[in-house]
Structure formats: structure tokens, C-alpha cells
């Protein structure tokens, strides 16, 4: 890589001398050519995958051939490993409950909601004619951390009532959820319909309607979340979200992610396709759990969030990261 950069620098320098001898039109052409070379060079360098992750990706290929997987380093945002990256860049799907930690963190930070607020859940929920029953065990009314750990739809539907619908677009744009990431070429961009009513805002917060994102966009959003949790570690918002993500991966809906000893906190998501009742599954994790270095996204075109968490657990069992 060092020799490649040196050679490129010589080429650019030579090109710069050549420009001086050309007319204006030719200068522009040479400038465009040089810019293209630089862009391509940077893109190739940024997308080189870490060989240490190869056994983990090979495991994923064996146990879940259709899984789209993206691993992003939190410190610099570079992709270090992937499976079906091109498909992941073009896949747009409802994010399901993976939105809950992102929205909850911002609500708590902005004072829209209290982490101590408890909401009872009967297990039944219907919004706008859509049944969104909870699958968690019956329990006393949840607070925010418990609701995140068990992914309680009833709790987050109630919390979403505190969000002014017109504020929700900015809450999703801030973590980079609605924009291309630059992790690869040919990326699709999130499809988002700004909510006009409380019911529409609830369905968006639950990640089942009004929004479709790519696995790459979710990776970027959770990288933002990881950096926020680190920068504001002592805040109620950070402690609540971190605790919820750790508990759901330990004994909650996402426990498959830690079943083989991986040190990870994260969130599952399950939602139906735009034109089909068939469900797809997500898991987005931060690993290692105590001091996250990577975001791991697993998307299954067919399945549930618990299935995606189990795939993530297999992958992380062979990954170059700290274990429990």
C-alpha cells in the first residue's frame, strides 16, 4: 500500500506539471482524470477487508447462505468484513425493533420521556389496523430499560405518543439512518414517509411502516449510537440504552447472539415485507459489549430477529473480538 501511494503521488505530481503546458479544456480533463484516480484509490483502500474476520464470514456462508452481513469499525467507520455486500447495499427493508434504541436514546436525551416511566403491557396491541402483539413473557409494567430488553411494542407505542410527528424525521436523520453511507458503490437510499399523525409516528418508531433502510444505513446509525453511548457514558440516556441492549443480548429477545460466548450487546428486529406477509429478521450488535469496537449487522431475507441473532452468535464465535 505504501508503494502504491508513492507511485500515485508521482503520477499526480507528473500530471500537475503536464497541466501547465496544456490549454484550459485539457487542464479540466486532466484534473477530472486525476480526481477519478484518487477517488478510486481511496475507495479501494477503504474497502479492504480484514483477513482475521474471514473465518467468521465463512461460518456465516455455511449456516446462513442468504444472510447479508456488514461489520464496521466504530473508530473510523470503515467496513472490515461483509457477506453479500452488493445485495446489502441495495436491500431496503423495514427495520422493525432495531429503531427502538436509537429513538429511545434521543427521547431520553431531549427530555421527551423518562427512563423511569412504567407502562403495563397486556400482550395485545393494534395500531392503524395492524396487530403488533408482544411476544415477551408477562411481567409487571416495564420501565425503559426493561422494555428495551424485552422489545415491548406496547411500551414503545406509548412512548411514541410523546414524539411530535414533525420532529421524527430529524431524529432519524441525525444518526445517518436516511442517507447513503459511502461504504460501497451502488447504494440504495432509505425510503421514508414523514408521519402526519400519532398513529403513523407510532408505526415508524416500531419500524414496521413508513420507513425502509439498508443494512449499511443501520450499521452507520448504530455506529453513531455507539459513539454517543461512549461520549455520554454517565448520562441516564446512555446507561438506560446500554443496559437494555446488554440485557436483551444476555437473556432477552437477542440472547442467541451471546449463546456461544460472544461479548456483544445489540437489538433484534422483525418486520413484514412491503408487499408480502413474509417476515425478515435483523440483528445489530456492538462488540465487545463493554468497550465496543465494531458494529455487526445481520439481515435475513426470510426469518425473525431471533434467527438473525443466532447467526450473529455463530459469526462472533469465530471473530477476532473479545469473548465473555
PDB file of C-alpha atoms in Angstrom:
ATOM      1  CA  UNK A   1       0.000   0.000   0.000  1.00  0.00           C
ATOM      2  CA  UNK A   2       2.892   2.354   0.805  1.00  0.00           C
ATOM      3  CA  UNK A   3       4.432   1.777  -2.636  1.00  0.00           C
ATOM      4  CA  UNK A   4       1.029   2.254  -4.236  1.00  0.00           C
ATOM      5  CA  UNK A   5       0.585   5.634  -2.560  1.00  0.00           C
ATOM      6  CA  UNK A   6       4.120   6.693  -3.524  1.00  0.00           C
ATOM      7  CA  UNK A   7       3.516   5.715  -7.151  1.00  0.00           C
ATOM      8  CA  UNK A   8       0.205   7.524  -7.171  1.00  0.00           C
ATOM      9  CA  UNK A   9       1.818  10.654  -5.744  1.00  0.00           C
ATOM     10  CA  UNK A  10       4.399  10.590  -8.560  1.00  0.00           C
ATOM     11  CA  UNK A  11       1.629  10.205 -11.149  1.00  0.00           C
ATOM     12  CA  UNK A  12      -0.341  13.097  -9.683  1.00  0.00           C
ATOM     13  CA  UNK A  13       2.757  15.284  -9.488  1.00  0.00           C
ATOM     14  CA  UNK A  14       3.593  14.475 -13.093  1.00  0.00           C
ATOM     15  CA  UNK A  15       0.043  15.226 -14.072  1.00  0.00           C
ATOM     16  CA  UNK A  16       0.289  18.594 -12.316  1.00  0.00           C
ATOM     17  CA  UNK A  17       3.371  19.553 -14.376  1.00  0.00           C
ATOM     18  CA  UNK A  18       1.618  18.413 -17.547  1.00  0.00           C
ATOM     19  CA  UNK A  19      -1.384  20.626 -16.851  1.00  0.00           C
ATOM     20  CA  UNK A  20       0.848  23.706 -17.007  1.00  0.00           C
ATOM     21  CA  UNK A  21       1.607  23.011 -20.670  1.00  0.00           C
ATOM     22  CA  UNK A  22      -1.985  22.382 -21.787  1.00  0.00           C
ATOM     23  CA  UNK A  23      -4.888  24.623 -22.683  1.00  0.00           C
ATOM     24  CA  UNK A  24      -7.770  25.210 -20.260  1.00  0.00           C
ATOM     25  CA  UNK A  25     -10.015  22.489 -21.725  1.00  0.00           C
ATOM     26  CA  UNK A  26      -7.268  19.890 -21.462  1.00  0.00           C
ATOM     27  CA  UNK A  27      -6.453  21.046 -17.939  1.00  0.00           C
ATOM     28  CA  UNK A  28     -10.004  20.290 -16.869  1.00  0.00           C
ATOM     29  CA  UNK A  29      -9.864  16.845 -18.442  1.00  0.00           C
ATOM     30  CA  UNK A  30      -6.605  16.025 -16.687  1.00  0.00           C
ATOM     31  CA  UNK A  31      -7.970  17.339 -13.368  1.00  0.00           C
ATOM     32  CA  UNK A  32     -11.037  15.153 -13.687  1.00  0.00           C
ATOM     33  CA  UNK A  33      -8.881  12.138 -14.537  1.00  0.00           C
ATOM     34  CA  UNK A  34      -6.608  12.729 -11.544  1.00  0.00           C
ATOM     35  CA  UNK A  35      -9.626  13.176  -9.233  1.00  0.00           C
ATOM     36  CA  UNK A  36     -11.034   9.912 -10.518  1.00  0.00           C
ATOM     37  CA  UNK A  37      -7.773   8.096  -9.828  1.00  0.00           C
ATOM     38  CA  UNK A  38      -7.630   9.497  -6.300  1.00  0.00           C
ATOM     39  CA  UNK A  39     -11.266   8.629  -5.573  1.00  0.00           C
ATOM     40  CA  UNK A  40     -10.883   5.081  -6.851  1.00  0.00           C
ATOM     41  CA  UNK A  41      -7.654   4.649  -4.873  1.00  0.00           C
ATOM     42  CA  UNK A  42      -9.229   5.828  -1.624  1.00  0.00           C
ATOM     43  CA  UNK A  43     -12.356   3.698  -2.197  1.00  0.00           C
ATOM     44  CA  UNK A  44     -10.335   0.516  -2.789  1.00  0.00           C
ATOM     45  CA  UNK A  45      -8.208   1.136   0.311  1.00  0.00           C
ATOM     46  CA  UNK A  46     -11.264   1.813   2.472  1.00  0.00           C
ATOM     47  CA  UNK A  47     -12.994  -1.373   1.392  1.00  0.00           C
ATOM     48  CA  UNK A  48     -10.131  -3.809   2.017  1.00  0.00           C
ATOM     49  CA  UNK A  49     -11.430  -6.458   4.381  1.00  0.00           C
ATOM     50  CA  UNK A  50      -9.613  -7.696   7.454  1.00  0.00           C
ATOM     51  CA  UNK A  51      -8.398 -11.286   6.860  1.00  0.00           C
ATOM     52  CA  UNK A  52      -8.863 -12.010  10.567  1.00  0.00           C
ATOM     53  CA  UNK A  53     -12.628 -11.867  10.009  1.00  0.00           C
ATOM     54  CA  UNK A  54     -12.548 -14.433   7.184  1.00  0.00           C
ATOM     55  CA  UNK A  55     -13.358 -17.486   9.372  1.00  0.00           C
ATOM     56  CA  UNK A  56     -16.365 -15.657  10.811  1.00  0.00           C
ATOM     57  CA  UNK A  57     -17.709 -14.765   7.361  1.00  0.00           C
ATOM     58  CA  UNK A  58     -17.089 -18.303   6.119  1.00  0.00           C
ATOM     59  CA  UNK A  59     -19.124 -19.598   9.058  1.00  0.00           C
ATOM     60  CA  UNK A  60     -21.979 -17.302   8.067  1.00  0.00           C
ATOM     61  CA  UNK A  61     -21.824 -18.531   4.475  1.00  0.00           C
ATOM     62  CA  UNK A  62     -22.174 -22.090   5.696  1.00  0.00           C
ATOM     63  CA  UNK A  63     -25.010 -21.700   8.198  1.00  0.00           C
ATOM     64  CA  UNK A  64     -26.990 -18.879   6.545  1.00  0.00           C
ATOM     65  CA  UNK A  65     -26.118 -18.598   2.838  1.00  0.00           C
ATOM     66  CA  UNK A  66     -28.590 -15.782   2.177  1.00  0.00           C
ATOM     67  CA  UNK A  67     -27.598 -13.594   5.143  1.00  0.00           C
ATOM     68  CA  UNK A  68     -26.387 -10.090   4.369  1.00  0.00           C
ATOM     69  CA  UNK A  69     -23.656  -9.212   6.864  1.00  0.00           C
ATOM     70  CA  UNK A  70     -21.745  -5.975   7.375  1.00  0.00           C
ATOM     71  CA  UNK A  71     -19.057  -5.333  10.003  1.00  0.00           C
ATOM     72  CA  UNK A  72     -17.973  -1.717  10.519  1.00  0.00           C
ATOM     73  CA  UNK A  73     -15.179  -0.455  12.740  1.00  0.00           C
ATOM     74  CA  UNK A  74     -16.577   2.172  15.114  1.00  0.00           C
ATOM     75  CA  UNK A  75     -13.414   4.284  15.368  1.00  0.00           C
ATOM     76  CA  UNK A  76     -13.204   5.222  11.679  1.00  0.00           C
ATOM     77  CA  UNK A  77     -16.370   3.871  10.046  1.00  0.00           C
ATOM     78  CA  UNK A  78     -14.514   1.524   7.702  1.00  0.00           C
ATOM     79  CA  UNK A  79     -16.044  -1.769   6.668  1.00  0.00           C
ATOM     80  CA  UNK A  80     -13.774  -4.624   7.830  1.00  0.00           C
ATOM     81  CA  UNK A  81     -15.868  -7.620   6.742  1.00  0.00           C
ATOM     82  CA  UNK A  82     -19.004  -8.371   4.786  1.00  0.00           C
ATOM     83  CA  UNK A  83     -21.105 -11.045   3.147  1.00  0.00           C
ATOM     84  CA  UNK A  84     -23.264 -10.225   0.103  1.00  0.00           C
ATOM     85  CA  UNK A  85     -22.206  -6.576   0.328  1.00  0.00           C
ATOM     86  CA  UNK A  86     -23.671  -5.581  -3.038  1.00  0.00           C
ATOM     87  CA  UNK A  87     -27.038  -7.077  -2.114  1.00  0.00           C
ATOM     88  CA  UNK A  88     -26.853  -5.398   1.308  1.00  0.00           C
ATOM     89  CA  UNK A  89     -26.262  -2.049  -0.369  1.00  0.00           C
ATOM     90  CA  UNK A  90     -29.414  -2.462  -2.472  1.00  0.00           C
ATOM     91  CA  UNK A  91     -31.646  -4.136   0.132  1.00  0.00           C
ATOM     92  CA  UNK A  92     -34.378  -1.893   1.530  1.00  0.00           C
ATOM     93  CA  UNK A  93     -36.425  -3.385   4.351  1.00  0.00           C
ATOM     94  CA  UNK A  94     -38.469  -2.262   7.335  1.00  0.00           C
ATOM     95  CA  UNK A  95     -36.049  -2.125  10.303  1.00  0.00           C
ATOM     96  CA  UNK A  96     -38.524  -3.381  12.907  1.00  0.00           C
ATOM     97  CA  UNK A  97     -37.440  -3.033  16.521  1.00  0.00           C
ATOM     98  CA  UNK A  98     -33.849  -2.094  15.652  1.00  0.00           C
ATOM     99  CA  UNK A  99     -35.092   1.524  15.666  1.00  0.00           C
ATOM    100  CA  UNK A 100     -36.138   1.403  19.320  1.00  0.00           C
ATOM    101  CA  UNK A 101     -32.717   2.089  20.930  1.00  0.00           C
ATOM    102  CA  UNK A 102     -31.976   4.937  18.519  1.00  0.00           C
ATOM    103  CA  UNK A 103     -35.287   6.704  19.159  1.00  0.00           C
ATOM    104  CA  UNK A 104     -35.255   5.979  22.901  1.00  0.00           C
ATOM    105  CA  UNK A 105     -31.771   7.445  23.339  1.00  0.00           C
ATOM    106  CA  UNK A 106     -32.813  10.684  21.647  1.00  0.00           C
ATOM    107  CA  UNK A 107     -36.104  10.898  23.561  1.00  0.00           C
ATOM    108  CA  UNK A 108     -34.324  10.494  26.890  1.00  0.00           C
ATOM    109  CA  UNK A 109     -31.585  12.951  25.926  1.00  0.00           C
ATOM    110  CA  UNK A 110     -34.114  15.575  24.855  1.00  0.00           C
ATOM    111  CA  UNK A 111     -36.283  15.096  27.947  1.00  0.00           C
ATOM    112  CA  UNK A 112     -39.266  13.871  25.928  1.00  0.00           C
ATOM    113  CA  UNK A 113     -39.567  10.745  28.049  1.00  0.00           C
ATOM    114  CA  UNK A 114     -38.462   9.478  31.460  1.00  0.00           C
ATOM    115  CA  UNK A 115     -36.431   6.300  31.831  1.00  0.00           C
ATOM    116  CA  UNK A 116     -38.426   5.552  34.998  1.00  0.00           C
ATOM    117  CA  UNK A 117     -41.800   5.755  33.260  1.00  0.00           C
ATOM    118  CA  UNK A 118     -43.553   2.387  33.538  1.00  0.00           C
ATOM    119  CA  UNK A 119     -46.094   1.094  31.039  1.00  0.00           C
ATOM    120  CA  UNK A 120     -48.240  -2.030  31.547  1.00  0.00           C
ATOM    121  CA  UNK A 121     -48.444  -4.499  28.672  1.00  0.00           C
ATOM    122  CA  UNK A 122     -51.311  -6.937  28.107  1.00  0.00           C
ATOM    123  CA  UNK A 123     -49.543  -8.519  25.146  1.00  0.00           C
ATOM    124  CA  UNK A 124     -52.118  -7.219  22.658  1.00  0.00           C
ATOM    125  CA  UNK A 125     -51.535  -4.158  20.515  1.00  0.00           C
ATOM    126  CA  UNK A 126     -53.255  -2.856  17.391  1.00  0.00           C
ATOM    127  CA  UNK A 127     -52.362   0.375  15.609  1.00  0.00           C
ATOM    128  CA  UNK A 128     -53.989   1.512  12.387  1.00  0.00           C
ATOM    129  CA  UNK A 129     -55.486  -1.915  11.811  1.00  0.00           C
ATOM    130  CA  UNK A 130     -52.147  -3.688  12.286  1.00  0.00           C
ATOM    131  CA  UNK A 131     -51.743  -6.268  15.037  1.00  0.00           C
ATOM    132  CA  UNK A 132     -48.414  -5.861  16.819  1.00  0.00           C
ATOM    133  CA  UNK A 133     -48.785  -8.217  19.751  1.00  0.00           C
ATOM    134  CA  UNK A 134     -45.792  -8.561  22.074  1.00  0.00           C
ATOM    135  CA  UNK A 135     -44.068 -11.938  22.376  1.00  0.00           C
ATOM    136  CA  UNK A 136     -42.258 -11.367  25.678  1.00  0.00           C
ATOM    137  CA  UNK A 137     -43.255 -13.145  28.920  1.00  0.00           C
ATOM    138  CA  UNK A 138     -45.896 -11.484  31.066  1.00  0.00           C
ATOM    139  CA  UNK A 139     -44.386  -9.130  33.632  1.00  0.00           C
ATOM    140  CA  UNK A 140     -45.070  -6.122  35.802  1.00  0.00           C
ATOM    141  CA  UNK A 141     -45.153  -2.765  33.972  1.00  0.00           C
ATOM    142  CA  UNK A 142     -41.787  -2.180  32.275  1.00  0.00           C
ATOM    143  CA  UNK A 143     -39.522   0.825  32.662  1.00  0.00           C
ATOM    144  CA  UNK A 144     -37.453   1.965  29.661  1.00  0.00           C
ATOM    145  CA  UNK A 145     -34.510  -0.380  30.166  1.00  0.00           C
ATOM    146  CA  UNK A 146     -36.730  -3.410  30.743  1.00  0.00           C
ATOM    147  CA  UNK A 147     -38.908  -2.531  27.760  1.00  0.00           C
ATOM    148  CA  UNK A 148     -35.834  -2.362  25.531  1.00  0.00           C
ATOM    149  CA  UNK A 149     -34.510  -5.658  26.882  1.00  0.00           C
ATOM    150  CA  UNK A 150     -37.793  -7.410  26.056  1.00  0.00           C
ATOM    151  CA  UNK A 151     -38.603  -5.277  22.984  1.00  0.00           C
ATOM    152  CA  UNK A 152     -42.057  -4.373  24.259  1.00  0.00           C
ATOM    153  CA  UNK A 153     -44.112  -2.915  21.404  1.00  0.00           C
ATOM    154  CA  UNK A 154     -46.763  -1.612  23.790  1.00  0.00           C
ATOM    155  CA  UNK A 155     -44.186   0.392  25.736  1.00  0.00           C
ATOM    156  CA  UNK A 156     -42.638   1.985  22.665  1.00  0.00           C
ATOM    157  CA  UNK A 157     -46.025   2.687  21.093  1.00  0.00           C
ATOM    158  CA  UNK A 158     -46.904   4.621  24.262  1.00  0.00           C
ATOM    159  CA  UNK A 159     -43.541   6.417  24.286  1.00  0.00           C
ATOM    160  CA  UNK A 160     -44.013   7.379  20.626  1.00  0.00           C
ATOM    161  CA  UNK A 161     -47.056   9.407  21.629  1.00  0.00           C
ATOM    162  CA  UNK A 162     -44.633  11.847  23.239  1.00  0.00           C
ATOM    163  CA  UNK A 163     -42.896  12.474  19.905  1.00  0.00           C
ATOM    164  CA  UNK A 164     -44.228  15.331  17.806  1.00  0.00           C
ATOM    165  CA  UNK A 165     -44.607  13.668  14.367  1.00  0.00           C
ATOM    166  CA  UNK A 166     -42.853  16.555  12.607  1.00  0.00           C
ATOM    167  CA  UNK A 167     -39.767  16.010  14.819  1.00  0.00           C
ATOM    168  CA  UNK A 168     -39.314  12.355  13.897  1.00  0.00           C
ATOM    169  CA  UNK A 169     -37.601  12.889  10.507  1.00  0.00           C
ATOM    170  CA  UNK A 170     -34.758  14.806  12.165  1.00  0.00           C
ATOM    171  CA  UNK A 171     -34.471  12.152  14.879  1.00  0.00           C
ATOM    172  CA  UNK A 172     -33.804   9.559  12.185  1.00  0.00           C
ATOM    173  CA  UNK A 173     -31.607  11.777  10.019  1.00  0.00           C
ATOM    174  CA  UNK A 174     -29.282  12.696  12.904  1.00  0.00           C
ATOM    175  CA  UNK A 175     -27.737   9.198  13.255  1.00  0.00           C
ATOM    176  CA  UNK A 176     -27.347   8.925   9.459  1.00  0.00           C
ATOM    177  CA  UNK A 177     -30.164   6.437   9.046  1.00  0.00           C
ATOM    178  CA  UNK A 178     -31.702   8.079   5.981  1.00  0.00           C
ATOM    179  CA  UNK A 179     -28.623   8.649   3.813  1.00  0.00           C
ATOM    180  CA  UNK A 180     -26.069   6.685   1.834  1.00  0.00           C
ATOM    181  CA  UNK A 181     -23.041   5.612   3.856  1.00  0.00           C
ATOM    182  CA  UNK A 182     -20.281   5.544   1.238  1.00  0.00           C
ATOM    183  CA  UNK A 183     -19.294   2.020   2.325  1.00  0.00           C
ATOM    184  CA  UNK A 184     -19.670   0.756  -1.232  1.00  0.00           C
ATOM    185  CA  UNK A 185     -20.884   1.881  -4.631  1.00  0.00           C
ATOM    186  CA  UNK A 186     -24.429   1.470  -5.918  1.00  0.00           C
ATOM    187  CA  UNK A 187     -26.094   2.070  -2.547  1.00  0.00           C
ATOM    188  CA  UNK A 188     -29.836   2.483  -2.275  1.00  0.00           C
ATOM    189  CA  UNK A 189     -31.150   5.298  -0.093  1.00  0.00           C
ATOM    190  CA  UNK A 190     -33.678   4.807   2.685  1.00  0.00           C
ATOM    191  CA  UNK A 191     -37.347   5.208   1.830  1.00  0.00           C
ATOM    192  CA  UNK A 192     -39.066   7.356   4.416  1.00  0.00           C
ATOM    193  CA  UNK A 193     -42.562   8.794   4.675  1.00  0.00           C
ATOM    194  CA  UNK A 194     -42.810  11.617   7.180  1.00  0.00           C
ATOM    195  CA  UNK A 195     -45.585  10.809   9.685  1.00  0.00           C
ATOM    196  CA  UNK A 196     -48.538  13.183   9.890  1.00  0.00           C
ATOM    197  CA  UNK A 197     -50.443  11.576  12.752  1.00  0.00           C
ATOM    198  CA  UNK A 198     -49.644   9.972  16.092  1.00  0.00           C
ATOM    199  CA  UNK A 199     -50.521   6.533  14.720  1.00  0.00           C
ATOM    200  CA  UNK A 200     -48.141   6.973  11.796  1.00  0.00           C
ATOM    201  CA  UNK A 201     -45.387   8.089  14.187  1.00  0.00           C
ATOM    202  CA  UNK A 202     -46.008   5.009  16.357  1.00  0.00           C
ATOM    203  CA  UNK A 203     -45.702   2.670  13.380  1.00  0.00           C
ATOM    204  CA  UNK A 204     -42.492   4.382  12.317  1.00  0.00           C
ATOM    205  CA  UNK A 205     -40.934   4.167  15.797  1.00  0.00           C
ATOM    206  CA  UNK A 206     -41.819   0.455  15.845  1.00  0.00           C
ATOM    207  CA  UNK A 207     -40.076   0.182  12.469  1.00  0.00           C
ATOM    208  CA  UNK A 208     -42.953  -1.509  10.677  1.00  0.00           C
ATOM    209  CA  UNK A 209     -44.324   1.191   8.370  1.00  0.00           C
ATOM    210  CA  UNK A 210     -43.210   4.417   6.751  1.00  0.00           C
ATOM    211  CA  UNK A 211     -39.527   3.527   6.665  1.00  0.00           C
ATOM    212  CA  UNK A 212     -37.246   1.093   4.853  1.00  0.00           C
ATOM    213  CA  UNK A 213     -33.465   1.129   5.233  1.00  0.00           C
ATOM    214  CA  UNK A 214     -30.413  -0.803   4.081  1.00  0.00           C
ATOM    215  CA  UNK A 215     -28.150  -2.899   6.327  1.00  0.00           C
ATOM    216  CA  UNK A 216     -25.413  -0.339   5.639  1.00  0.00           C
ATOM    217  CA  UNK A 217     -27.582   2.522   6.912  1.00  0.00           C
ATOM    218  CA  UNK A 218     -28.364   0.581  10.085  1.00  0.00           C
ATOM    219  CA  UNK A 219     -24.647  -0.022  10.565  1.00  0.00           C
ATOM    220  CA  UNK A 220     -23.991   3.717  10.263  1.00  0.00           C
ATOM    221  CA  UNK A 221     -26.802   4.549  12.710  1.00  0.00           C
ATOM    222  CA  UNK A 222     -25.534   2.106  15.336  1.00  0.00           C
ATOM    223  CA  UNK A 223     -22.010   3.422  14.907  1.00  0.00           C
ATOM    224  CA  UNK A 224     -23.441   6.849  15.761  1.00  0.00           C
ATOM    225  CA  UNK A 225     -25.233   5.325  18.744  1.00  0.00           C
ATOM    226  CA  UNK A 226     -22.066   3.583  19.964  1.00  0.00           C
ATOM    227  CA  UNK A 227     -20.139   6.855  19.843  1.00  0.00           C
ATOM    228  CA  UNK A 228     -22.939   8.642  21.692  1.00  0.00           C
ATOM    229  CA  UNK A 229     -23.013   5.985  24.414  1.00  0.00           C
ATOM    230  CA  UNK A 230     -19.261   6.335  24.887  1.00  0.00           C
ATOM    231  CA  UNK A 231     -19.198  10.140  24.819  1.00  0.00           C
ATOM    232  CA  UNK A 232     -22.085  10.433  27.297  1.00  0.00           C
ATOM    233  CA  UNK A 233     -21.485   7.299  29.332  1.00  0.00           C
ATOM    234  CA  UNK A 234     -22.658   8.789  32.611  1.00  0.00           C
ATOM    235  CA  UNK A 235     -25.992  10.095  31.309  1.00  0.00           C
ATOM    236  CA  UNK A 236     -29.312   8.459  32.139  1.00  0.00           C
ATOM    237  CA  UNK A 237     -29.965   8.026  28.413  1.00  0.00           C
ATOM    238  CA  UNK A 238     -26.688   6.178  27.809  1.00  0.00           C
ATOM    239  CA  UNK A 239     -26.984   3.979  30.902  1.00  0.00           C
ATOM    240  CA  UNK A 240     -30.575   3.063  30.045  1.00  0.00           C
ATOM    241  CA  UNK A 241     -29.927   2.170  26.412  1.00  0.00           C
ATOM    242  CA  UNK A 242     -26.653   0.374  27.121  1.00  0.00           C
ATOM    243  CA  UNK A 243     -28.331  -1.644  29.873  1.00  0.00           C
ATOM    244  CA  UNK A 244     -31.266  -2.558  27.654  1.00  0.00           C
ATOM    245  CA  UNK A 245     -29.021  -3.652  24.779  1.00  0.00           C
ATOM    246  CA  UNK A 246     -26.850  -5.729  27.114  1.00  0.00           C
ATOM    247  CA  UNK A 247     -29.809  -7.431  28.771  1.00  0.00           C
ATOM    248  CA  UNK A 248     -31.643  -8.284  25.549  1.00  0.00           C
ATOM    249  CA  UNK A 249     -28.482  -9.981  24.262  1.00  0.00           C
ATOM    250  CA  UNK A 250     -27.987 -11.827  27.548  1.00  0.00           C
ATOM    251  CA  UNK A 251     -31.431 -13.123  28.429  1.00  0.00           C
ATOM    252  CA  UNK A 252     -33.923 -11.255  26.248  1.00  0.00           C
ATOM    253  CA  UNK A 253     -35.067 -11.495  22.637  1.00  0.00           C
ATOM    254  CA  UNK A 254     -31.498 -11.373  21.255  1.00  0.00           C
ATOM    255  CA  UNK A 255     -29.952 -13.955  23.602  1.00  0.00           C
ATOM    256  CA  UNK A 256     -28.886 -16.116  20.642  1.00  0.00           C
ATOM    257  CA  UNK A 257     -26.143 -13.579  19.959  1.00  0.00           C
ATOM    258  CA  UNK A 258     -24.316 -14.496  23.185  1.00  0.00           C
ATOM    259  CA  UNK A 259     -25.218 -18.199  23.304  1.00  0.00           C
ATOM    260  CA  UNK A 260     -21.740 -19.269  22.147  1.00  0.00           C
ATOM    261  CA  UNK A 261     -19.862 -16.890  24.422  1.00  0.00           C
ATOM    262  CA  UNK A 262     -19.704 -13.724  22.321  1.00  0.00           C
ATOM    263  CA  UNK A 263     -19.322 -10.423  24.149  1.00  0.00           C
ATOM    264  CA  UNK A 264     -21.950  -8.301  22.411  1.00  0.00           C
ATOM    265  CA  UNK A 265     -24.899  -6.081  23.144  1.00  0.00           C
ATOM    266  CA  UNK A 266     -27.481  -5.427  20.486  1.00  0.00           C
ATOM    267  CA  UNK A 267     -31.016  -5.469  19.195  1.00  0.00           C
ATOM    268  CA  UNK A 268     -33.158  -7.704  17.017  1.00  0.00           C
ATOM    269  CA  UNK A 269     -35.878  -6.653  14.611  1.00  0.00           C
ATOM    270  CA  UNK A 270     -38.635  -8.497  12.780  1.00  0.00           C
ATOM    271  CA  UNK A 271     -40.952  -6.988  10.193  1.00  0.00           C
ATOM    272  CA  UNK A 272     -43.025  -7.923   7.171  1.00  0.00           C
ATOM    273  CA  UNK A 273     -42.044  -7.044   3.624  1.00  0.00           C
ATOM    274  CA  UNK A 274     -43.699  -4.141   1.830  1.00  0.00           C
ATOM    275  CA  UNK A 275     -45.677  -6.423  -0.462  1.00  0.00           C
ATOM    276  CA  UNK A 276     -45.695  -9.688   1.478  1.00  0.00           C
ATOM    277  CA  UNK A 277     -46.647 -11.013   4.927  1.00  0.00           C
ATOM    278  CA  UNK A 278     -43.371 -12.954   4.932  1.00  0.00           C
ATOM    279  CA  UNK A 279     -41.083 -11.673   7.673  1.00  0.00           C
ATOM    280  CA  UNK A 280     -37.404 -10.768   7.547  1.00  0.00           C
ATOM    281  CA  UNK A 281     -35.062 -10.636  10.528  1.00  0.00           C
ATOM    282  CA  UNK A 282     -32.367  -8.262  11.788  1.00  0.00           C
ATOM    283  CA  UNK A 283     -29.693  -8.239  14.440  1.00  0.00           C
ATOM    284  CA  UNK A 284     -27.474  -5.219  15.031  1.00  0.00           C
ATOM    285  CA  UNK A 285     -24.773  -5.608  17.655  1.00  0.00           C
ATOM    286  CA  UNK A 286     -21.916  -3.700  19.289  1.00  0.00           C
ATOM    287  CA  UNK A 287     -18.926  -5.851  20.183  1.00  0.00           C
ATOM    288  CA  UNK A 288     -17.226  -6.334  22.585  1.00  0.00           C
ATOM    289  CA  UNK A 289     -20.004  -5.306  24.914  1.00  0.00           C
ATOM    290  CA  UNK A 290     -18.005  -3.308  27.482  1.00  0.00           C
ATOM    291  CA  UNK A 291     -15.853  -1.346  25.043  1.00  0.00           C
ATOM    292  CA  UNK A 292     -17.412  -1.687  21.569  1.00  0.00           C
ATOM    293  CA  UNK A 293     -15.031  -1.672  18.616  1.00  0.00           C
ATOM    294  CA  UNK A 294     -17.311  -2.989  15.871  1.00  0.00           C
ATOM    295  CA  UNK A 295     -20.888  -2.781  14.659  1.00  0.00           C
ATOM    296  CA  UNK A 296     -22.179  -6.099  13.300  1.00  0.00           C
ATOM    297  CA  UNK A 297     -25.340  -6.163  11.187  1.00  0.00           C
ATOM    298  CA  UNK A 298     -27.034  -9.400  10.153  1.00  0.00           C
ATOM    299  CA  UNK A 299     -30.040  -9.283   7.822  1.00  0.00           C
ATOM    300  CA  UNK A 300     -32.010 -12.404   6.904  1.00  0.00           C
ATOM    301  CA  UNK A 301     -34.353 -12.003   3.899  1.00  0.00           C
ATOM    302  CA  UNK A 302     -36.616 -14.651   5.441  1.00  0.00           C
ATOM    303  CA  UNK A 303     -36.827 -15.217   9.180  1.00  0.00           C
ATOM    304  CA  UNK A 304     -37.119 -13.418  12.502  1.00  0.00           C
ATOM    305  CA  UNK A 305     -34.882 -11.260  14.627  1.00  0.00           C
ATOM    306  CA  UNK A 306     -34.084 -14.187  16.929  1.00  0.00           C
ATOM    307  CA  UNK A 307     -32.819 -16.115  13.889  1.00  0.00           C
ATOM    308  CA  UNK A 308     -30.544 -13.236  12.893  1.00  0.00           C
ATOM    309  CA  UNK A 309     -29.222 -13.039  16.473  1.00  0.00           C
ATOM    310  CA  UNK A 310     -28.352 -16.745  16.367  1.00  0.00           C
ATOM    311  CA  UNK A 311     -26.440 -16.221  13.103  1.00  0.00           C
ATOM    312  CA  UNK A 312     -24.590 -13.302  14.705  1.00  0.00           C
ATOM    313  CA  UNK A 313     -23.686 -15.527  17.644  1.00  0.00           C
ATOM    314  CA  UNK A 314     -22.112 -18.083  15.296  1.00  0.00           C
ATOM    315  CA  UNK A 315     -20.237 -15.370  13.420  1.00  0.00           C
ATOM    316  CA  UNK A 316     -18.898 -13.720  16.577  1.00  0.00           C
ATOM    317  CA  UNK A 317     -17.780 -17.087  17.956  1.00  0.00           C
ATOM    318  CA  UNK A 318     -15.205 -17.122  15.109  1.00  0.00           C
ATOM    319  CA  UNK A 319     -14.452 -13.393  15.021  1.00  0.00           C
ATOM    320  CA  UNK A 320     -11.277 -11.642  16.257  1.00  0.00           C
ATOM    321  CA  UNK A 321     -13.053  -9.946  19.166  1.00  0.00           C
ATOM    322  CA  UNK A 322     -13.120 -10.326  22.915  1.00  0.00           C
ATOM    323  CA  UNK A 323     -15.339 -13.100  24.292  1.00  0.00           C
ATOM    324  CA  UNK A 324     -17.174 -13.267  27.607  1.00  0.00           C
TER     325      UNK A 324
END
